[in-house]
Amino acid sequence: RRSLARSRPTAAAAASSGATAAMEQPLSSPPGLSTILAKTDWSEPWLVGLAVFHVFCFLLTCISFQHYRVQIGHFLCMVGLVYCAEYINELAAMNWRLFSKYQYFDSRGMFISLVFSAPLLVNTVVIVVTWIYRTLNVMTELKTLQQRMKAGKEKKK
């Protein structure tokens, strides 16, 4: 009997070996950019609408360069939308049958990050870069003005 008991694995040992085997299996990696883009049906009306929304956001980014307050509001709205992307993804995952043919909204948020958040972040980066560029220009102009004023004072002496 002892030899049989020793040769049979206990339930805990079997569970432990099963857990070890599960740990040794490679985890499935999230789908890459090309996979997601290739498997997406871009003819769906809501995706066309999303593309139009992103074009509108980019045009507003370009137009708002002349209107600083509009640009700040636009920037804050885009950052707010990116912040809410996780909640939008959860809501879309629960109700995808109402507006889509396929379930694109995974728990990792890869799809919404690529088609919703990434274009908005590109717009925000464009705005930040222009803000930095303008700040550097103003600083350069200020320094030039200071040097002219200093040179003018030295001439008067």
Coordinates of N, CA and C in Angstrom, one line a residue:
R1 N 0.8 -1.2 0.0 CA 0.0 0.0 0.0 C 0.8 1.3 0.0
R2 N 1.9 1.2 0.7 CA 2.8 2.4 0.8 C 3.3 2.8 -0.6
S3 N 3.7 1.8 -1.3 CA 4.3 2.0 -2.7 C 3.2 2.6 -3.6
L4 N 1.9 2.2 -3.5 CA 0.9 2.8 -4.3 C 0.6 4.2 -3.9
A5 N 0.6 4.5 -2.6 CA 0.4 5.8 -2.1 C 1.5 6.8 -2.6
R6 N 2.7 6.3 -2.6 CA 3.8 7.1 -3.0 C 3.8 7.3 -4.5
S7 N 3.3 6.4 -5.2 CA 3.4 6.5 -6.7 C 2.2 7.4 -7.2
R8 N 1.1 7.4 -6.5 CA 0.0 8.3 -6.9 C 0.3 9.7 -6.4
P9 N 0.1 10.7 -7.3 CA 0.3 12.1 -6.8 C -0.9 12.5 -6.0
T10 N -0.7 13.3 -5.0 CA -1.9 13.8 -4.3 C -2.6 14.9 -5.1
A11 N -3.7 15.3 -4.7 CA -4.5 16.3 -5.4 C -3.7 17.7 -5.4
A12 N -3.1 18.0 -4.3 CA -2.3 19.2 -4.2 C -1.1 19.2 -5.1
A13 N -0.5 18.0 -5.2 CA 0.7 17.9 -6.1 C 0.2 18.0 -7.6
A14 N -0.9 17.4 -7.9 CA -1.4 17.5 -9.2 C -1.8 18.9 -9.6
A15 N -2.4 19.6 -8.7 CA -2.7 21.0 -8.9 C -1.5 21.9 -9.1
S16 N -0.5 21.6 -8.3 CA 0.8 22.3 -8.3 C 1.5 22.1 -9.7
S17 N 1.5 20.8 -10.1 CA 2.1 20.5 -11.4 C 1.4 21.1 -12.6
G18 N 0.0 21.2 -12.4 CA -0.8 21.8 -13.5 C -0.5 23.3 -13.5
A19 N -0.4 23.9 -12.3 CA -0.1 25.4 -12.3 C 1.3 25.7 -12.9
T20 N 2.3 24.8 -12.6 CA 3.6 24.9 -13.1 C 3.6 24.8 -14.6
A21 N 2.8 23.8 -15.1 CA 2.7 23.7 -16.6 C 2.1 24.9 -17.2
A22 N 1.1 25.5 -16.5 CA 0.4 26.7 -17.1 C 1.4 27.8 -17.1
M23 N 2.2 27.9 -16.1 CA 3.2 29.0 -16.0 C 4.2 28.9 -17.1
E24 N 4.5 27.7 -17.5 CA 5.6 27.5 -18.5 C 5.1 27.8 -19.9
Q25 N 3.8 27.8 -20.1 CA 3.3 28.1 -21.4 C 3.4 29.6 -21.6
P26 N 3.8 30.0 -22.9 CA 4.0 31.4 -23.1 C 2.7 32.1 -23.1
L27 N 2.7 33.3 -22.6 CA 1.4 34.1 -22.6 C 1.2 34.6 -24.0
S28 N -0.1 34.7 -24.3 CA -0.4 35.3 -25.6 C -0.2 36.8 -25.6
S29 N 0.6 37.2 -26.6 CA 0.9 38.6 -26.7 C -0.2 39.4 -27.3
P30 N -0.4 40.6 -27.0 CA -1.5 41.4 -27.6 C -1.2 41.6 -29.1
P31 N -2.3 41.7 -29.9 CA -2.1 41.8 -31.3 C -1.4 43.1 -31.6
G32 N -0.6 43.1 -32.6 CA 0.2 44.2 -33.0 C -0.6 45.2 -33.8
L33 N 0.0 46.3 -34.1 CA -0.6 47.4 -34.9 C -1.1 46.9 -36.3
S34 N -0.2 46.2 -37.0 CA -0.6 45.7 -38.3 C -1.8 44.7 -38.3
T35 N -1.8 43.9 -37.2 CA -2.9 42.9 -37.1 C -4.2 43.6 -36.9
I36 N -4.2 44.5 -36.0 CA -5.4 45.3 -35.7 C -5.9 46.0 -36.9
L37 N -5.0 46.7 -37.6 CA -5.4 47.5 -38.7 C -5.9 46.6 -39.9
A38 N -5.3 45.4 -40.0 CA -5.7 44.5 -41.1 C -7.0 43.9 -40.8
K39 N -7.3 43.6 -39.6 CA -8.6 42.9 -39.2 C -9.8 43.9 -39.0
T40 N -9.5 45.1 -39.1 CA -10.6 46.1 -38.9 C -11.4 46.4 -40.2
D41 N -12.7 46.4 -40.1 CA -13.6 46.7 -41.2 C -13.8 48.2 -41.2
W42 N -13.0 48.8 -42.1 CA -13.0 50.3 -42.1 C -14.2 50.9 -42.8
S43 N -15.1 50.0 -43.3 CA -16.3 50.6 -44.0 C -17.4 50.7 -43.0
E44 N -17.3 50.3 -41.8 CA -18.3 50.5 -40.8 C -18.6 52.0 -40.6
P45 N -19.8 52.4 -40.5 CA -20.2 53.8 -40.4 C -19.6 54.5 -39.2
W46 N -19.5 53.8 -38.1 CA -19.0 54.5 -36.9 C -17.5 54.7 -37.0
L47 N -16.8 53.8 -37.7 CA -15.3 54.1 -38.0 C -15.1 55.2 -39.0
V48 N -16.0 55.3 -39.9 CA -15.9 56.4 -40.9 C -16.1 57.7 -40.1
G49 N -17.1 57.7 -39.2 CA -17.4 58.9 -38.4 C -16.2 59.2 -37.5
L50 N -15.6 58.2 -36.9 CA -14.4 58.5 -36.1 C -13.3 59.1 -36.9
A51 N -13.1 58.6 -38.1 CA -12.1 59.2 -39.0 C -12.4 60.6 -39.3
V52 N -13.7 60.9 -39.6 CA -14.1 62.3 -39.9 C -13.8 63.2 -38.6
F53 N -14.1 62.6 -37.4 CA -13.9 63.3 -36.2 C -12.4 63.7 -36.0
H54 N -11.5 62.7 -36.4 CA -10.1 63.0 -36.3 C -9.6 64.0 -37.3
V55 N -10.1 64.0 -38.5 CA -9.8 65.0 -39.5 C -10.2 66.4 -39.0
F56 N -11.4 66.4 -38.4 CA -11.9 67.7 -37.9 C -11.0 68.2 -36.7
C57 N -10.6 67.3 -35.9 CA -9.7 67.7 -34.8 C -8.4 68.2 -35.3
F58 N -7.8 67.6 -36.3 CA -6.6 68.0 -36.9 C -6.7 69.4 -37.6
L59 N -7.8 69.6 -38.3 CA -8.1 70.9 -38.9 C -8.3 72.0 -37.8
L60 N -8.9 71.6 -36.7 CA -9.1 72.6 -35.6 C -7.8 72.9 -35.0
T61 N -6.9 71.9 -34.9 CA -5.5 72.1 -34.4 C -4.8 73.1 -35.3
C62 N -4.9 72.9 -36.6 CA -4.2 73.8 -37.5 C -4.8 75.2 -37.5
I63 N -6.1 75.3 -37.4 CA -6.7 76.6 -37.5 C -6.5 77.4 -36.2
S64 N -6.5 76.7 -35.1 CA -6.4 77.3 -33.7 C -5.0 77.9 -33.4
F65 N -4.0 77.7 -34.3 CA -2.7 78.3 -34.1 C -2.8 79.9 -34.0
Q66 N -3.8 80.5 -34.6 CA -4.0 81.9 -34.6 C -4.8 82.4 -33.4
H67 N -5.5 81.4 -32.7 CA -6.4 81.8 -31.6 C -6.0 81.0 -30.4
Y68 N -5.2 81.6 -29.5 CA -4.6 80.9 -28.4 C -5.6 80.3 -27.4
R69 N -6.7 81.0 -27.1 CA -7.7 80.5 -26.2 C -8.4 79.3 -26.7
V70 N -8.7 79.4 -28.0 CA -9.4 78.2 -28.7 C -8.5 77.0 -28.6
Q71 N -7.2 77.3 -28.9 CA -6.2 76.2 -28.9 C -6.1 75.5 -27.5
I72 N -6.1 76.3 -26.4 CA -6.1 75.8 -25.1 C -7.3 74.9 -24.8
G73 N -8.5 75.4 -25.2 CA -9.7 74.6 -25.0 C -9.7 73.4 -25.8
H74 N -9.3 73.4 -27.0 CA -9.2 72.3 -27.9 C -8.2 71.2 -27.3
F75 N -7.1 71.7 -26.8 CA -6.1 70.9 -26.2 C -6.7 70.1 -24.9
L76 N -7.3 70.9 -24.1 CA -7.9 70.3 -22.9 C -9.0 69.3 -23.2
C77 N -9.8 69.6 -24.2 CA -10.8 68.6 -24.6 C -10.2 67.3 -25.1
M78 N -9.2 67.4 -25.9 CA -8.5 66.2 -26.4 C -7.9 65.4 -25.3
V79 N -7.2 66.1 -24.4 CA -6.6 65.4 -23.2 C -7.7 64.7 -22.4
G80 N -8.8 65.4 -22.2 CA -9.9 64.8 -21.5 C -10.5 63.6 -22.1
L81 N -10.6 63.6 -23.5 CA -11.1 62.4 -24.2 C -10.1 61.3 -24.1
V82 N -8.8 61.5 -24.1 CA -7.8 60.5 -24.0 C -7.9 59.9 -22.6
Y83 N -8.1 60.8 -21.6 CA -8.3 60.3 -20.2 C -9.5 59.4 -20.0
C84 N -10.6 59.7 -20.7 CA -11.8 58.9 -20.6 C -11.8 57.7 -21.6
A85 N -10.8 57.5 -22.3 CA -10.7 56.4 -23.3 C -11.0 55.0 -22.6
E86 N -10.5 54.8 -21.4 CA -10.7 53.5 -20.7 C -12.2 53.3 -20.4
Y87 N -12.9 54.4 -20.0 CA -14.3 54.3 -19.7 C -15.1 54.2 -21.0
I88 N -14.7 54.9 -22.1 CA -15.3 54.7 -23.4 C -15.2 53.3 -23.9
N89 N -14.0 52.7 -23.7 CA -13.7 51.3 -24.1 C -14.7 50.4 -23.3
E90 N -14.8 50.5 -22.0 CA -15.7 49.7 -21.3 C -17.2 49.8 -21.7
L91 N -17.6 51.0 -22.0 CA -19.0 51.3 -22.4 C -19.2 50.7 -23.8
A92 N -18.2 50.8 -24.7 CA -18.3 50.3 -26.1 C -18.3 48.8 -26.0
A93 N -17.5 48.2 -25.1 CA -17.4 46.7 -25.0 C -18.7 46.1 -24.6
M94 N -19.4 46.8 -23.8 CA -20.7 46.4 -23.3 C -21.8 46.5 -24.4
N95 N -21.7 47.5 -25.2 CA -22.8 47.9 -26.2 C -22.4 47.8 -27.6
W96 N -21.4 47.1 -27.9 CA -20.8 47.1 -29.3 C -21.8 46.6 -30.3
R97 N -22.8 45.8 -30.0 CA -23.8 45.3 -30.9 C -24.7 46.4 -31.4
L98 N -24.8 47.5 -30.7 CA -25.7 48.6 -31.1 C -25.1 49.4 -32.3
F99 N -23.8 49.3 -32.5 CA -23.2 50.2 -33.5 C -22.1 49.5 -34.4
S100 N -21.8 48.3 -34.1 CA -20.7 47.6 -34.8 C -21.0 46.2 -35.2
K101 N -20.4 45.7 -36.3 CA -20.6 44.3 -36.7 C -19.7 43.4 -35.8
Y102 N -18.6 43.9 -35.4 CA -17.6 43.1 -34.7 C -17.2 43.7 -33.3
Q103 N -16.8 42.8 -32.4 CA -16.3 43.3 -31.1 C -14.9 43.6 -31.2
Y104 N -14.6 44.9 -31.2 CA -13.2 45.4 -31.3 C -12.6 45.7 -30.0
F105 N -13.4 45.9 -29.0 CA -13.0 46.5 -27.7 C -12.6 45.4 -26.7
D106 N -11.3 45.2 -26.7 CA -10.7 44.2 -25.8 C -10.4 44.8 -24.4
S107 N -10.2 43.9 -23.4 CA -9.9 44.4 -22.1 C -8.6 45.2 -21.9
R108 N -7.7 45.0 -22.8 CA -6.4 45.7 -22.8 C -6.5 47.1 -23.4
G109 N -7.5 47.3 -24.2 CA -7.7 48.6 -24.7 C -6.9 48.9 -25.9
M110 N -6.3 47.9 -26.6 CA -5.4 48.1 -27.7 C -6.1 48.8 -28.9
F111 N -7.3 48.4 -29.2 CA -8.0 49.0 -30.4 C -8.3 50.4 -30.1
I112 N -8.9 50.7 -29.0 CA -9.3 52.1 -28.7 C -8.1 53.0 -28.6
S113 N -7.0 52.4 -28.1 CA -5.8 53.2 -28.0 C -5.2 53.6 -29.4
L114 N -5.4 52.7 -30.3 CA -4.8 52.9 -31.7 C -5.7 53.8 -32.5
V115 N -7.0 53.6 -32.5 CA -7.9 54.3 -33.4 C -8.5 55.6 -32.8
F116 N -8.5 55.7 -31.4 CA -9.1 56.8 -30.8 C -8.0 57.7 -30.1
S117 N -7.3 57.1 -29.2 CA -6.4 57.9 -28.4 C -5.1 58.4 -29.1
A118 N -4.5 57.5 -30.0 CA -3.3 57.9 -30.6 C -3.4 59.1 -31.5
P119 N -4.5 59.2 -32.4 CA -4.6 60.4 -33.2 C -4.8 61.7 -32.3
L120 N -5.5 61.6 -31.2 CA -5.7 62.7 -30.4 C -4.4 63.1 -29.7
L121 N -3.6 62.1 -29.3 CA -2.3 62.4 -28.7 C -1.4 63.1 -29.7
V122 N -1.5 62.7 -31.0 CA -0.6 63.3 -32.0 C -1.0 64.8 -32.1
N123 N -2.3 65.1 -32.1 CA -2.7 66.5 -32.1 C -2.2 67.3 -30.9
T124 N -2.3 66.7 -29.7 CA -1.8 67.4 -28.5 C -0.3 67.6 -28.6
V125 N 0.4 66.6 -29.1 CA 1.9 66.8 -29.3 C 2.2 67.9 -30.2
V126 N 1.5 68.0 -31.3 CA 1.6 69.1 -32.3 C 1.4 70.5 -31.6
I127 N 0.4 70.5 -30.7 CA 0.1 71.8 -30.0 C 1.2 72.1 -29.0
V128 N 1.7 71.1 -28.3 CA 2.8 71.3 -27.3 C 4.0 71.8 -28.0
V129 N 4.3 71.2 -29.1 CA 5.5 71.6 -29.9 C 5.4 73.0 -30.3
T130 N 4.2 73.4 -30.8 CA 4.1 74.8 -31.2 C 4.2 75.8 -30.0
W131 N 3.7 75.3 -28.9 CA 3.8 76.2 -27.7 C 5.3 76.4 -27.3
I132 N 6.0 75.3 -27.4 CA 7.5 75.4 -27.0 C 8.2 76.3 -28.0
Y133 N 7.8 76.1 -29.3 CA 8.5 76.9 -30.4 C 8.1 78.4 -30.1
R134 N 6.9 78.7 -29.8 CA 6.5 80.1 -29.6 C 7.2 80.7 -28.3
T135 N 7.3 79.9 -27.3 CA 8.0 80.3 -26.1 C 9.4 80.6 -26.4
L136 N 10.1 79.8 -27.1 CA 11.5 80.0 -27.5 C 11.6 81.3 -28.3
N137 N 10.7 81.5 -29.2 CA 10.8 82.8 -30.0 C 10.6 84.0 -29.1
V138 N 9.6 83.9 -28.2 CA 9.4 85.1 -27.3 C 10.6 85.3 -26.4
M139 N 11.3 84.3 -25.9 CA 12.4 84.4 -25.1 C 13.6 85.0 -25.9
T140 N 13.7 84.6 -27.2 CA 14.8 85.2 -28.1 C 14.5 86.6 -28.3
E141 N 13.3 87.0 -28.6 CA 12.9 88.4 -28.8 C 13.2 89.2 -27.6
L142 N 12.8 88.7 -26.4 CA 13.0 89.4 -25.2 C 14.5 89.7 -24.9
K143 N 15.3 88.6 -25.2 CA 16.8 88.8 -24.9 C 17.4 89.8 -25.9
T144 N 16.9 89.8 -27.2 CA 17.4 90.8 -28.2 C 17.0 92.2 -27.7
L145 N 15.8 92.4 -27.3 CA 15.3 93.7 -26.8 C 16.1 94.1 -25.6
Q146 N 16.4 93.2 -24.7 CA 17.2 93.6 -23.5 C 18.6 94.0 -23.9
Q147 N 19.2 93.4 -24.9 CA 20.5 93.7 -25.4 C 20.5 95.1 -26.1
R148 N 19.4 95.4 -26.8 CA 19.3 96.7 -27.5 C 19.2 97.8 -26.4
M149 N 18.4 97.5 -25.4 CA 18.2 98.5 -24.4 C 19.5 98.8 -23.6
K150 N 20.2 97.7 -23.4 CA 21.5 97.9 -22.7 C 22.5 98.6 -23.5
A151 N 22.5 98.4 -24.8 CA 23.4 99.1 -25.7 C 23.0 100.6 -25.8
G152 N 21.7 100.8 -25.8 CA 21.2 102.2 -25.8 C 21.6 103.0 -24.6
K153 N 21.6 102.4 -23.4 CA 22.0 103.0 -22.2 C 23.5 103.3 -22.2
E154 N 24.2 102.4 -22.7 CA 25.7 102.6 -22.8 C 26.1 103.7 -23.7
K155 N 25.3 103.9 -24.8 CA 25.6 105.0 -25.7 C 25.3 106.4 -25.0
K156 N 24.3 106.4 -24.2 CA 23.9 107.7 -23.5 C 25.0 108.1 -22.5
K157 N 25.7 107.1 -21.9 CA 26.7 107.4 -20.9 C 27.9 107.9 -21.6

